[in-house]
Amino acid sequence: MIEQNGDSTKNQPNEATRDYLRDYDLTQPLVSSGGLRHSLTSYGDPHFSLFLRKVFIKALGYSDDALSRPIIGIINTYSGYNPCHGNVPQLIEAAKRGIQLSGGLAIEFPTISLHESFSSPTSMFLRNLMSMDTEEMIRAQPMDACITIGGCDKTVPAQLMGSISADKPVVPLLTGPMMPGNNRGERIGACTDCRNNWARYRAGEIDIEDIVNINEELAPTIGTCGVMGTASTMACVMAALGLVPLKGGASAPAVSSSRIRIGEDSGRLAVDVALHKRTLQDVLSKESFYNAITVIQAIGGSTNAVIHLLAIVNRHPKLCGVITLETFNEIGKKVPLLIDLKPSGDNYMTDFHNAGGMLALMHTLRPLLHLSAMTLTGQTLGEVLDSTPFKPFPYSRQIVHELSEPLHPSSSLQFLYGNLAPNGAVIKASASKYKNLLSHAGPAVVFNGSEDLARRLDDPDLPVTKNSVLVLRQIGPVGNPGMPEAGMIPIPRKLAAQGIQDMLRISDGRMSGTAGGTIILHVSPESALPDSPLAVVQDNDVIVLDTEQGTLRLEISDEELSARVASRGVELELDRVRSQPSHVANTRQTTRGYRGLYQRHVNQAHEGADFDFMTASAFT
């Protein structure tokens, strides 16, 4: 009872109270319009499902008023095995603040967390699993929008794949790059300098005391690798797609206050996309992906980004199959390398951030961009650039070059075809240490898998010269599930001791985005498949690379190549009918668990190495 103007009247329920009281009105159908009504558990009685859901959520202390707000899920990918995500707890608190300031209710929940160095056999093996986890948890739980917090290499593409498939409003929030360290007065940072210094140690240029000291400085803070590796490339891709802010969204250090403020802003944006029901399928168009490819070429991005972007776009029902390797090729011809960052340059992500980051780059690239592409804010890219001007300054021009003064004229990533790679292969031409190798012919030295490589590479009697072409097979999506980052084949020790720092190397696997060298990757079809030309390369076969023409050829006749493939097909058939087959092309049919699922259903690198049943075209 309350008093109003001296009269005693019954306390009438306010609008919020009337709204949740409707949940108990059994005479009216329960309309799943948002909040807790999303994705009700199947009990055969929707009213009871919602009633039971409220019973248990109230155990956490929530009021009906709180539960009437837009519910924003926050994916918590913090893990003691994932230093790239060491700031996730702080980002969650910042995102919650932004959500609450905008009238929403934040609820966090966990998913798989992947770190490159703590995932066996490789985090790529688990990318598709994480994408499924992300999709199903967003889809299964009641939320009006979701913030996905990620950073490490395969985390961001997995989350984006799953978010597109879930088709709910989603706001990505990145953890940000680490700071560089210092060794004897020289800046160093993961992970380009990890590989460079390990190569120096193998060659005997530095001793064990040096390498131990370097080990302690390569990753001096939490955050993703501080060079233009896969994590930083995917962060820049997210900005190019219009999904994170141009100012700092991709480059603000993990340990900076700017990164925390971006977290708060992401919370605000999540409430906005929830109210407008703005999903990634609504926002992303082929023009969005054209912009992303333009940025990948301009930054000298990771070759892994190619596989990830293909997997991402092929989750989109309207865009599946629209973007191919040839799309990358055509765009690359028009886009120069502009960013001076390792491994294609000399600097670090903190330098890129201090030079203006993606805001500076996107203004520089403006003549090459599709400005009509939408962003998650509801504005077009052109409107975003108009509202956030950038004035170049001397330091910014040292890191973000003008179109008229590029570091590399075009196509930092180039795509190759020929009888050795009928479905394509990729090379990061801008990261070649000896540019003469970009047009090269040499005899093959073939290794059958990583174990064979480890056993023979440093053998003093290995018949190899600086002109040889090192070929590593059986590390593709099926042959070595997850395509390990073993494509950067080390220089044989006897050649490294002579000062040789680069050779032409070819594989059906991947390499770290932080790595450099004249290295051909993602050869498709991979050597584990029966029709693979790579599988029948023999020692001393001459391999010819011509990046200018975009060709990769095995110098044998078509008849000889066909005969070799046919002969191998007979060998595989004989293996198949044995009581215990040994070749992966046969054993994958009976392999149990996730590994068996992966090997039977992963598609090839030129398609994104996603599961065939997860793409948007899977059953159309």
Coordinates of C-alpha atoms in Angstrom, one line a residue:
M1 CA 0.0 0.0 0.0
I2 CA 1.2 3.5 -0.8
E3 CA -0.2 7.0 -0.2
Q4 CA -1.1 9.2 -3.2
N5 CA -2.5 12.7 -2.5
G6 CA -3.7 11.5 0.8
D7 CA -5.6 8.5 -0.6
S8 CA -4.8 4.9 0.1
T9 CA -4.6 3.0 -3.2
K10 CA -3.2 -0.4 -4.2
N11 CA 0.3 -0.3 -5.6
Q12 CA -0.1 -0.7 -9.4
P13 CA 2.7 -2.7 -11.2
N14 CA 4.9 -0.5 -13.4
E15 CA 5.6 -1.3 -17.0
A16 CA 8.6 -3.5 -16.3
T17 CA 6.7 -5.5 -13.7
R18 CA 3.7 -5.9 -16.1
D19 CA 6.2 -7.1 -18.8
Y20 CA 7.6 -10.0 -16.7
L21 CA 4.2 -10.9 -15.3
R22 CA 3.2 -11.7 -18.8
D23 CA 5.6 -14.6 -18.6
Y24 CA 3.1 -16.3 -16.2
D25 CA 0.0 -15.6 -18.4
L26 CA -0.8 -19.1 -19.6
T27 CA -3.7 -17.8 -21.8
Q28 CA -1.2 -16.1 -24.2
P29 CA 1.4 -17.8 -26.3
L30 CA 5.0 -17.0 -25.2
V31 CA 6.7 -15.0 -27.9
S32 CA 10.5 -15.4 -27.9
S33 CA 11.2 -11.7 -28.5
G34 CA 14.5 -11.3 -26.6
G35 CA 16.4 -11.6 -23.4
L36 CA 15.8 -14.8 -21.4
R37 CA 13.1 -15.8 -24.0
H38 CA 15.8 -16.5 -26.5
S39 CA 16.7 -20.2 -27.2
L40 CA 14.4 -21.8 -24.6
T41 CA 15.3 -25.3 -23.4
S42 CA 12.9 -27.9 -24.9
Y43 CA 10.6 -29.2 -22.2
G44 CA 7.5 -29.2 -24.3
D45 CA 6.0 -26.3 -22.4
P46 CA 7.6 -22.9 -23.3
H47 CA 6.1 -21.1 -20.2
F48 CA 7.6 -23.8 -17.9
S49 CA 10.9 -23.5 -19.8
L50 CA 11.1 -19.8 -19.1
F51 CA 9.9 -20.3 -15.5
L52 CA 12.6 -22.8 -14.8
R53 CA 15.3 -20.7 -16.5
K54 CA 14.3 -17.8 -14.1
V55 CA 14.4 -20.1 -11.1
F56 CA 18.1 -20.9 -11.8
I57 CA 19.3 -17.5 -13.0
K58 CA 17.8 -16.0 -9.8
A59 CA 20.1 -18.2 -7.8
L60 CA 22.9 -15.9 -8.9
G61 CA 21.0 -12.9 -7.4
Y62 CA 19.5 -11.3 -10.5
S63 CA 16.3 -9.3 -10.1
D64 CA 13.4 -9.3 -12.6
D65 CA 14.3 -5.7 -13.4
A66 CA 17.9 -6.7 -14.3
L67 CA 16.6 -9.6 -16.4
S68 CA 14.3 -7.4 -18.4
R69 CA 17.3 -5.6 -19.9
P70 CA 19.0 -6.5 -23.2
I71 CA 21.2 -9.4 -22.3
I72 CA 24.7 -9.2 -23.7
G73 CA 26.8 -12.3 -23.5
I74 CA 30.6 -12.0 -23.1
I75 CA 32.8 -14.8 -24.2
N76 CA 35.6 -15.4 -21.7
T77 CA 38.6 -17.0 -23.4
Y78 CA 41.0 -16.4 -20.5
S79 CA 43.3 -19.4 -19.9
G80 CA 46.4 -20.1 -18.0
Y81 CA 47.7 -21.6 -21.2
N82 CA 47.1 -18.5 -23.2
P83 CA 49.3 -15.5 -22.4
C84 CA 47.9 -13.7 -25.5
H85 CA 44.7 -13.5 -23.5
G86 CA 46.2 -12.4 -20.2
N87 CA 44.2 -9.2 -20.1
V88 CA 40.8 -10.8 -20.8
P89 CA 39.6 -10.3 -17.2
Q90 CA 40.2 -6.6 -17.5
L91 CA 38.5 -6.4 -20.8
I92 CA 35.5 -8.3 -19.4
E93 CA 35.1 -5.7 -16.7
A94 CA 35.5 -2.8 -19.1
A95 CA 32.9 -4.4 -21.5
K96 CA 30.5 -4.9 -18.6
R97 CA 30.9 -1.2 -17.7
G98 CA 30.0 -0.2 -21.2
I99 CA 27.0 -2.5 -21.3
Q100 CA 25.6 -1.3 -18.0
L101 CA 26.1 2.3 -18.9
S102 CA 24.0 1.7 -22.0
G103 CA 21.2 -0.1 -20.1
G104 CA 22.1 -3.7 -20.8
L105 CA 22.9 -6.8 -18.6
A106 CA 26.2 -8.5 -19.1
I107 CA 26.6 -12.2 -18.6
E108 CA 29.9 -13.9 -19.3
F109 CA 30.5 -17.5 -20.3
P110 CA 33.5 -19.6 -21.4
T111 CA 34.4 -21.2 -24.6
I112 CA 37.5 -23.0 -25.9
S113 CA 40.7 -20.9 -25.7
L114 CA 43.6 -21.5 -28.1
H115 CA 47.2 -20.5 -28.0
E116 CA 49.6 -21.3 -30.9
S117 CA 52.4 -22.7 -28.7
F118 CA 50.2 -24.7 -26.3
S119 CA 48.1 -26.6 -28.8
S120 CA 49.2 -30.0 -30.1
P121 CA 49.6 -30.8 -32.9
T122 CA 48.7 -27.2 -33.8
S123 CA 46.0 -24.7 -33.0
M124 CA 44.8 -24.8 -36.6
F125 CA 43.7 -28.4 -35.8
L126 CA 41.3 -26.9 -33.2
R127 CA 40.2 -23.8 -35.0
N128 CA 37.1 -25.5 -36.5
L129 CA 36.2 -27.0 -33.2
M130 CA 36.4 -23.6 -31.5
S131 CA 34.2 -22.1 -34.3
M132 CA 31.6 -24.8 -33.6
D133 CA 31.8 -24.2 -29.8
T134 CA 31.4 -20.5 -30.4
E135 CA 28.5 -20.9 -32.8
E136 CA 26.6 -23.3 -30.6
M137 CA 27.1 -21.5 -27.3
I138 CA 25.9 -18.2 -28.9
R139 CA 23.0 -20.0 -30.4
A140 CA 22.1 -22.1 -27.4
Q141 CA 22.1 -19.5 -24.7
P142 CA 19.7 -16.5 -24.2
M143 CA 21.4 -13.3 -25.3
D144 CA 20.4 -10.4 -27.5
A145 CA 24.0 -9.8 -28.6
C146 CA 27.5 -11.2 -27.8
I147 CA 31.0 -9.8 -27.3
T148 CA 33.7 -12.2 -28.5
I149 CA 37.0 -11.6 -26.8
G150 CA 40.0 -13.1 -28.7
G151 CA 43.4 -12.3 -30.0
C152 CA 45.7 -15.3 -30.5
D153 CA 46.1 -16.6 -34.1
K154 CA 43.3 -19.0 -34.6
T155 CA 40.9 -17.5 -32.0
V156 CA 39.7 -14.5 -34.0
P157 CA 38.9 -16.4 -37.2
A158 CA 37.3 -19.2 -35.2
Q159 CA 35.1 -16.7 -33.4
L160 CA 34.2 -14.9 -36.6
M161 CA 33.3 -18.1 -38.4
G162 CA 31.1 -19.2 -35.5
S163 CA 29.5 -15.8 -35.1
I164 CA 28.5 -15.5 -38.8
S165 CA 27.0 -19.0 -38.7
A166 CA 25.1 -18.3 -35.4
D167 CA 23.6 -15.1 -37.0
K168 CA 23.1 -13.2 -33.8
P169 CA 24.4 -9.6 -33.2
V170 CA 28.1 -10.0 -32.3
V171 CA 30.8 -7.4 -31.4
P172 CA 34.4 -8.6 -31.6
L173 CA 36.9 -7.3 -29.0
L174 CA 40.6 -8.0 -29.5
T175 CA 43.2 -8.5 -26.7
G176 CA 45.9 -6.4 -28.5
P177 CA 49.6 -6.9 -29.2
M178 CA 52.4 -7.2 -26.7
M179 CA 55.2 -4.7 -26.2
P180 CA 58.6 -5.4 -27.7
G181 CA 61.5 -6.4 -25.4
N182 CA 65.2 -5.5 -25.4
N183 CA 68.4 -7.5 -25.7
R184 CA 71.8 -5.7 -25.4
G185 CA 70.2 -2.4 -26.4
E186 CA 68.4 -3.9 -29.4
R187 CA 64.6 -4.2 -29.6
I188 CA 63.3 -7.7 -30.1
G189 CA 59.9 -9.2 -30.1
A190 CA 57.8 -12.3 -30.7
C191 CA 57.8 -14.0 -33.0
T192 CA 59.9 -12.9 -36.0
D193 CA 62.9 -12.4 -33.7
C194 CA 62.2 -15.8 -32.1
R195 CA 62.8 -17.5 -35.5
N196 CA 65.7 -15.2 -36.6
N197 CA 67.6 -15.7 -33.4
W198 CA 67.0 -19.4 -33.3
A199 CA 68.4 -19.6 -36.9
R200 CA 71.4 -17.7 -35.6
Y201 CA 71.8 -20.1 -32.8
R202 CA 71.6 -23.1 -35.1
A203 CA 74.2 -21.5 -37.3
G204 CA 76.6 -21.0 -34.4
E205 CA 76.4 -17.2 -34.6
I206 CA 75.3 -16.8 -30.9
D207 CA 75.9 -19.1 -28.0
I208 CA 73.7 -20.7 -25.4
E209 CA 74.0 -17.8 -22.9
D210 CA 72.8 -15.4 -25.6
I211 CA 69.8 -17.5 -26.6
V212 CA 68.8 -18.0 -23.0
N213 CA 68.9 -14.2 -22.4
I214 CA 67.0 -13.6 -25.6
N215 CA 64.3 -16.1 -24.6
E216 CA 63.4 -14.0 -21.6
E217 CA 62.9 -10.8 -23.6
L218 CA 61.0 -11.9 -26.7
A219 CA 57.6 -11.7 -25.0
P220 CA 58.0 -9.2 -22.1
T221 CA 54.3 -8.6 -21.7
I222 CA 51.0 -10.3 -22.2
G223 CA 49.3 -9.8 -25.6
T224 CA 49.6 -11.2 -29.1
C225 CA 52.8 -11.3 -31.1
G226 CA 54.1 -7.8 -31.6
V227 CA 54.9 -8.0 -35.4
M228 CA 52.7 -8.4 -38.4
G229 CA 52.1 -12.1 -37.8
T230 CA 48.7 -13.9 -38.0
A231 CA 47.2 -12.4 -34.9
S232 CA 48.1 -8.8 -36.0
T233 CA 47.0 -9.5 -39.5
M234 CA 43.6 -10.8 -38.4
A235 CA 43.3 -7.8 -36.1
C236 CA 43.8 -5.5 -39.1
V237 CA 41.4 -7.6 -41.1
M238 CA 38.7 -7.1 -38.4
A239 CA 39.2 -3.3 -38.7
A240 CA 39.1 -3.5 -42.5
L241 CA 35.8 -5.4 -42.3
G242 CA 34.3 -2.7 -40.1
L243 CA 34.0 -4.8 -37.0
V244 CA 36.4 -3.1 -34.6
P245 CA 37.4 0.6 -34.4
L246 CA 39.9 2.0 -36.8
K247 CA 41.4 4.0 -34.0
G248 CA 43.3 1.6 -31.9
G249 CA 41.0 -1.4 -32.4
A250 CA 43.7 -3.5 -34.1
S251 CA 46.8 -2.0 -32.7
A252 CA 46.4 -0.6 -29.1
P253 CA 48.8 -2.6 -26.9
A254 CA 47.3 -5.3 -24.6
V255 CA 48.7 -3.5 -21.5
S256 CA 47.5 0.0 -22.5
S257 CA 44.6 2.0 -21.0
S258 CA 43.5 2.5 -24.6
R259 CA 42.8 -1.2 -24.9
I260 CA 40.6 -1.0 -21.8
R261 CA 38.6 2.0 -23.2
I262 CA 38.1 0.0 -26.4
G263 CA 36.6 -2.7 -24.2
E264 CA 34.1 -0.2 -22.7
D265 CA 33.2 1.1 -26.1
S266 CA 32.6 -2.5 -27.3
G267 CA 30.1 -2.9 -24.5
R268 CA 28.2 0.2 -25.6
L269 CA 28.2 -1.0 -29.2
A270 CA 26.9 -4.4 -28.2
V271 CA 23.8 -2.9 -26.7
D272 CA 23.3 -0.8 -29.9
V273 CA 23.6 -3.8 -32.2
A274 CA 21.3 -5.8 -30.0
L275 CA 18.6 -3.1 -30.1
H276 CA 19.0 -2.8 -33.9
K277 CA 19.3 -6.6 -34.4
R278 CA 22.4 -5.9 -36.6
T279 CA 24.1 -9.2 -37.4
L280 CA 27.4 -9.9 -39.1
Q281 CA 25.4 -11.4 -42.0
D282 CA 23.7 -8.0 -42.4
V283 CA 26.9 -6.0 -42.2
L284 CA 29.4 -8.0 -44.2
S285 CA 29.3 -7.9 -48.0
K286 CA 31.7 -8.9 -50.8
E287 CA 32.9 -5.3 -50.7
S288 CA 33.8 -5.7 -47.0
F289 CA 36.0 -8.7 -48.0
Y290 CA 37.5 -6.8 -50.9
N291 CA 38.6 -4.2 -48.4
A292 CA 40.0 -6.9 -46.1
I293 CA 42.1 -8.4 -48.9
T294 CA 43.3 -4.9 -49.9
V295 CA 44.5 -4.4 -46.3
I296 CA 46.2 -7.9 -46.1
Q297 CA 48.2 -7.0 -49.2
A298 CA 49.1 -3.5 -48.0
I299 CA 50.4 -4.7 -44.6
G300 CA 52.3 -7.7 -45.9
G301 CA 49.9 -9.9 -43.9
S302 CA 50.3 -13.4 -42.8
T303 CA 49.7 -16.2 -45.4
N304 CA 47.5 -17.8 -42.7
A305 CA 45.0 -14.9 -43.2
V306 CA 44.3 -16.3 -46.7
I307 CA 43.0 -19.6 -45.3
H308 CA 41.1 -17.9 -42.5
L309 CA 39.4 -15.3 -44.7
L310 CA 38.3 -18.0 -47.1
A311 CA 36.9 -20.1 -44.3
I312 CA 35.1 -17.0 -42.9
V313 CA 33.5 -15.8 -46.1
N314 CA 32.4 -19.4 -46.9
R315 CA 30.3 -19.4 -43.7
H316 CA 28.2 -16.5 -45.1
P317 CA 25.1 -17.8 -46.9
K318 CA 25.2 -14.9 -49.5
L319 CA 28.9 -14.9 -50.1
C320 CA 30.0 -18.5 -50.0
G321 CA 32.2 -19.2 -53.0
V322 CA 32.4 -15.5 -54.0
I323 CA 36.0 -15.0 -52.8
T324 CA 38.7 -17.2 -54.2
L325 CA 42.5 -17.2 -54.4
E326 CA 42.1 -15.5 -57.8
T327 CA 40.3 -12.6 -55.9
F328 CA 43.4 -12.2 -53.8
N329 CA 45.5 -12.2 -56.9
E330 CA 43.5 -9.6 -58.8
I331 CA 43.3 -7.2 -55.9
G332 CA 47.0 -7.8 -55.0
K333 CA 48.1 -6.5 -58.4
K334 CA 46.8 -3.1 -57.6
V335 CA 47.9 -2.9 -53.9
P336 CA 51.5 -2.0 -52.9
L337 CA 53.1 -3.0 -49.6
L338 CA 52.9 0.1 -47.4
I339 CA 53.6 -1.0 -43.8
D340 CA 57.2 -1.2 -42.5
L341 CA 56.7 -4.0 -40.0
K342 CA 58.4 -7.3 -39.4
P343 CA 58.7 -9.8 -41.1
S344 CA 58.4 -7.7 -44.3
G345 CA 60.0 -4.6 -42.7
D346 CA 61.8 -3.6 -39.5
N347 CA 59.3 -2.4 -36.9
Y348 CA 56.7 -3.6 -34.4
M349 CA 53.0 -3.2 -33.8
T350 CA 53.6 -0.5 -31.2
D351 CA 55.3 1.5 -33.9
F352 CA 52.3 1.0 -36.2
H353 CA 49.9 2.1 -33.4
N354 CA 52.0 5.2 -32.6
A355 CA 52.0 6.0 -36.3
G356 CA 48.2 6.1 -36.4
G357 CA 47.5 2.4 -36.9
M358 CA 44.6 1.3 -39.1
L359 CA 43.1 4.8 -39.2
A360 CA 46.3 6.1 -40.9
L361 CA 46.4 3.1 -43.2
M362 CA 42.7 3.3 -44.3
H363 CA 43.0 7.0 -45.1
T364 CA 46.1 6.2 -47.2
L365 CA 44.3 3.3 -49.0
R366 CA 41.1 5.3 -49.5
P367 CA 41.4 5.5 -53.3
L368 CA 41.5 1.6 -53.4
L369 CA 38.7 0.9 -50.9
H370 CA 35.0 0.2 -51.3
L371 CA 33.7 3.1 -49.2
S372 CA 30.0 1.9 -49.4
A373 CA 30.8 -1.2 -47.3
M374 CA 28.9 -1.2 -44.0
T375 CA 30.5 -1.3 -40.6
L376 CA 29.1 -2.6 -37.3
T377 CA 28.2 0.9 -36.2
G378 CA 25.6 1.2 -38.9
Q379 CA 27.8 3.7 -40.8
T380 CA 29.5 3.1 -44.1
L381 CA 33.3 2.9 -44.2
G382 CA 33.3 6.2 -46.1
E383 CA 31.2 7.9 -43.4
V384 CA 33.6 6.5 -40.7
L385 CA 36.6 7.9 -42.5
D386 CA 34.9 11.2 -43.0
S387 CA 34.1 11.5 -39.3
T388 CA 37.6 10.5 -38.1
P389 CA 40.2 12.4 -40.1
F390 CA 43.9 11.7 -39.9
K391 CA 46.7 14.1 -40.6
P392 CA 50.0 12.4 -41.4
F393 CA 53.2 13.4 -39.6
P394 CA 56.8 12.6 -40.3
Y395 CA 56.9 9.5 -38.0
S396 CA 53.7 8.1 -39.4
R397 CA 55.1 8.3 -42.9
Q398 CA 58.1 6.2 -41.8
I399 CA 55.8 3.4 -40.8
V400 CA 52.8 3.8 -43.1
H401 CA 54.1 4.7 -46.5
E402 CA 52.3 6.7 -49.1
L403 CA 50.9 4.9 -52.2
S404 CA 53.5 6.7 -54.2
E405 CA 56.4 5.5 -52.1
P406 CA 55.7 1.8 -51.4
L407 CA 58.0 -0.7 -49.8
H408 CA 57.0 -3.3 -52.4
P409 CA 55.2 -2.4 -55.7
S410 CA 52.3 -4.9 -55.5
S411 CA 51.1 -8.3 -54.3
S412 CA 53.0 -8.8 -51.1
L413 CA 51.2 -12.2 -51.2
Q414 CA 51.2 -13.9 -54.5
F415 CA 49.3 -16.9 -55.7
L416 CA 50.8 -19.6 -57.9
Y417 CA 49.4 -22.2 -60.2
G418 CA 50.9 -25.0 -62.4
N419 CA 51.2 -28.7 -62.6
L420 CA 52.6 -28.8 -59.1
A421 CA 49.8 -26.8 -57.6
P422 CA 46.6 -27.2 -59.8
N423 CA 44.4 -25.6 -57.1
G424 CA 46.9 -23.0 -56.1
A425 CA 49.7 -22.2 -53.6
V426 CA 50.8 -19.0 -51.9
I427 CA 54.1 -17.2 -51.4
K428 CA 54.8 -14.1 -49.3
A429 CA 57.0 -12.4 -51.8
S430 CA 57.6 -9.3 -49.7
A431 CA 59.3 -11.5 -47.0
S432 CA 61.8 -13.1 -49.4
K433 CA 65.3 -12.5 -48.1
Y434 CA 66.9 -13.2 -51.5
K435 CA 64.7 -11.7 -54.1
N436 CA 66.5 -13.6 -56.9
L437 CA 64.8 -16.7 -55.6
L438 CA 61.4 -15.3 -56.7
S439 CA 62.4 -16.5 -60.2
H440 CA 64.3 -19.8 -59.6
A441 CA 64.8 -23.3 -60.9
G442 CA 66.5 -26.0 -58.9
P443 CA 66.7 -29.7 -58.0
A444 CA 64.3 -31.0 -55.4
V445 CA 65.4 -32.4 -52.1
V446 CA 62.3 -34.2 -50.8
F447 CA 61.3 -34.9 -47.2
N448 CA 58.3 -37.2 -46.4
G449 CA 56.9 -35.6 -43.3
S450 CA 58.2 -33.7 -40.3
E451 CA 59.9 -36.8 -38.8
D452 CA 61.9 -37.4 -42.0
L453 CA 62.9 -33.7 -42.1
A454 CA 64.1 -33.8 -38.5
R455 CA 66.1 -36.9 -39.1
R456 CA 67.9 -35.9 -42.3
L457 CA 68.0 -32.1 -42.6
D458 CA 71.2 -31.6 -40.7
D459 CA 73.0 -34.7 -42.0
P460 CA 76.4 -33.5 -43.2
D461 CA 76.0 -35.9 -46.2
L462 CA 72.6 -34.6 -47.3
P463 CA 73.0 -33.9 -51.0
V464 CA 71.9 -30.2 -50.9
T465 CA 73.2 -26.9 -52.2
K466 CA 72.0 -23.3 -51.9
N467 CA 70.3 -23.8 -55.3
S468 CA 68.3 -26.8 -54.1
V469 CA 64.5 -26.6 -53.6
L470 CA 63.5 -28.1 -50.2
V471 CA 60.2 -30.0 -50.5
L472 CA 58.3 -31.1 -47.4
R473 CA 55.1 -33.0 -47.9
Q474 CA 52.5 -34.8 -45.7
I475 CA 51.9 -31.7 -43.6
G476 CA 48.6 -30.6 -45.2
P477 CA 45.1 -30.5 -43.7
V478 CA 44.5 -34.3 -43.9
G479 CA 48.1 -35.6 -43.9
N480 CA 49.0 -33.8 -40.6
P481 CA 45.7 -32.6 -39.2
G482 CA 45.8 -28.8 -38.7
M483 CA 48.5 -28.1 -41.3
P484 CA 51.4 -27.4 -38.8
E485 CA 53.5 -24.3 -39.2
A486 CA 56.4 -26.4 -40.4
G487 CA 56.5 -24.9 -43.9
M488 CA 59.4 -22.6 -42.9
I489 CA 61.9 -25.5 -43.4
P490 CA 65.1 -24.6 -41.6
I491 CA 68.2 -24.0 -43.7
P492 CA 70.3 -27.2 -43.4
R493 CA 72.9 -26.6 -40.8
K494 CA 75.9 -27.1 -43.1
L495 CA 74.5 -24.3 -45.4
A496 CA 73.6 -22.1 -42.5
A497 CA 77.2 -22.3 -41.3
Q498 CA 78.2 -21.0 -44.7
G499 CA 76.0 -17.9 -44.2
I500 CA 73.1 -19.0 -46.3
Q501 CA 69.9 -17.4 -44.9
D502 CA 67.3 -18.3 -47.5
M503 CA 66.4 -21.0 -50.0
L504 CA 63.3 -21.8 -52.0
R505 CA 61.1 -24.1 -49.9
I506 CA 57.8 -25.7 -50.8
S507 CA 55.2 -27.6 -48.7
D508 CA 51.5 -28.3 -48.4
G509 CA 51.6 -26.9 -44.8
R510 CA 51.6 -23.4 -43.3
M511 CA 54.2 -21.2 -41.7
S512 CA 53.8 -18.6 -38.9
G513 CA 52.8 -15.2 -40.0
T514 CA 55.8 -13.9 -38.2
A515 CA 58.2 -15.9 -40.4
G516 CA 60.0 -14.8 -43.5
G517 CA 61.9 -16.3 -46.5
T518 CA 61.2 -17.6 -50.0
I519 CA 58.6 -20.1 -49.0
I520 CA 55.7 -21.6 -51.0
L521 CA 52.9 -22.8 -48.8
H522 CA 49.4 -24.4 -49.0
V523 CA 50.1 -26.4 -52.1
S524 CA 46.7 -27.8 -53.2
P525 CA 45.8 -30.6 -53.5
E526 CA 47.9 -31.7 -50.6
S527 CA 50.2 -34.7 -50.8
A528 CA 47.9 -36.9 -48.7
L529 CA 45.3 -37.0 -51.4
P530 CA 45.5 -39.6 -54.2
D531 CA 45.6 -37.1 -57.0
S532 CA 48.3 -34.8 -55.6
P533 CA 51.2 -33.9 -57.9
L534 CA 53.2 -32.9 -54.8
A535 CA 53.1 -36.5 -53.6
V536 CA 55.0 -37.8 -56.6
V537 CA 57.9 -35.3 -56.7
Q538 CA 61.2 -37.1 -56.6
D539 CA 64.7 -36.1 -55.5
N540 CA 66.5 -34.1 -58.2
D541 CA 63.3 -33.3 -60.1
V542 CA 63.7 -29.7 -61.3
I543 CA 61.1 -27.3 -59.9
V544 CA 60.6 -23.9 -61.5
L545 CA 59.1 -20.9 -59.8
D546 CA 58.2 -17.7 -61.6
T547 CA 56.3 -15.3 -59.3
E548 CA 56.0 -12.7 -62.0
Q549 CA 54.1 -15.1 -64.1
G550 CA 52.4 -16.7 -61.1
T551 CA 53.6 -20.3 -62.0
L552 CA 55.0 -23.2 -60.1
R553 CA 56.0 -26.2 -62.3
L554 CA 57.6 -29.6 -62.0
E555 CA 59.8 -29.9 -65.1
I556 CA 58.5 -33.3 -66.3
S557 CA 56.1 -34.1 -69.1
D558 CA 52.4 -34.3 -68.5
E559 CA 52.6 -38.0 -69.5
E560 CA 55.2 -38.7 -66.8
L561 CA 53.3 -36.8 -64.2
S562 CA 50.1 -38.7 -65.0
A563 CA 51.9 -42.0 -64.9
R564 CA 53.4 -41.3 -61.5
V565 CA 50.0 -40.2 -60.0
A566 CA 48.4 -43.4 -61.5
S567 CA 51.2 -45.6 -60.0
R568 CA 50.7 -44.0 -56.6
G569 CA 46.9 -44.6 -56.9
V570 CA 47.6 -48.4 -57.3
E571 CA 49.9 -48.3 -54.2
L572 CA 47.1 -46.6 -52.2
E573 CA 44.6 -49.1 -53.3
L574 CA 46.8 -52.0 -52.3
D575 CA 47.3 -50.4 -48.9
R576 CA 43.5 -49.9 -48.5
V577 CA 42.8 -53.7 -48.8
R578 CA 45.5 -54.7 -46.3
S579 CA 44.3 -55.8 -42.9
Q580 CA 46.0 -52.8 -41.4
P581 CA 46.2 -49.9 -43.8
S582 CA 49.1 -47.5 -43.1
H583 CA 48.4 -44.4 -45.4
V584 CA 46.3 -41.6 -44.0
A585 CA 44.1 -41.6 -47.1
N586 CA 42.9 -45.0 -45.9
T587 CA 43.2 -44.9 -42.1
R588 CA 41.2 -41.7 -41.8
Q589 CA 38.0 -43.7 -42.6
T590 CA 38.3 -45.6 -39.3
T591 CA 40.1 -43.1 -37.1
R592 CA 38.1 -42.3 -34.0
G593 CA 37.1 -39.1 -32.3
Y594 CA 37.7 -35.5 -33.3
R595 CA 40.9 -36.4 -35.3
G596 CA 38.9 -38.8 -37.5
L597 CA 36.1 -36.2 -37.9
Y598 CA 38.7 -33.7 -38.9
Q599 CA 40.5 -35.9 -41.4
R600 CA 37.3 -37.1 -43.1
H601 CA 35.7 -33.7 -43.4
V602 CA 38.3 -30.9 -43.6
N603 CA 38.5 -29.3 -47.0
Q604 CA 41.6 -28.1 -48.8
A605 CA 43.6 -24.9 -48.2
H606 CA 42.3 -23.1 -51.2
E607 CA 38.8 -23.5 -49.7
G608 CA 39.7 -22.4 -46.2
A609 CA 40.4 -25.8 -44.4
D610 CA 37.0 -25.7 -42.8
F611 CA 34.8 -28.7 -42.3
D612 CA 32.7 -29.4 -45.5
F613 CA 29.6 -29.7 -43.4
M614 CA 30.1 -26.3 -41.7
T615 CA 30.2 -24.1 -44.8
A616 CA 27.1 -22.2 -45.9
S617 CA 26.9 -24.3 -49.1
A618 CA 27.2 -27.6 -47.2
F619 CA 23.6 -28.8 -47.9
T620 CA 22.5 -26.5 -50.7

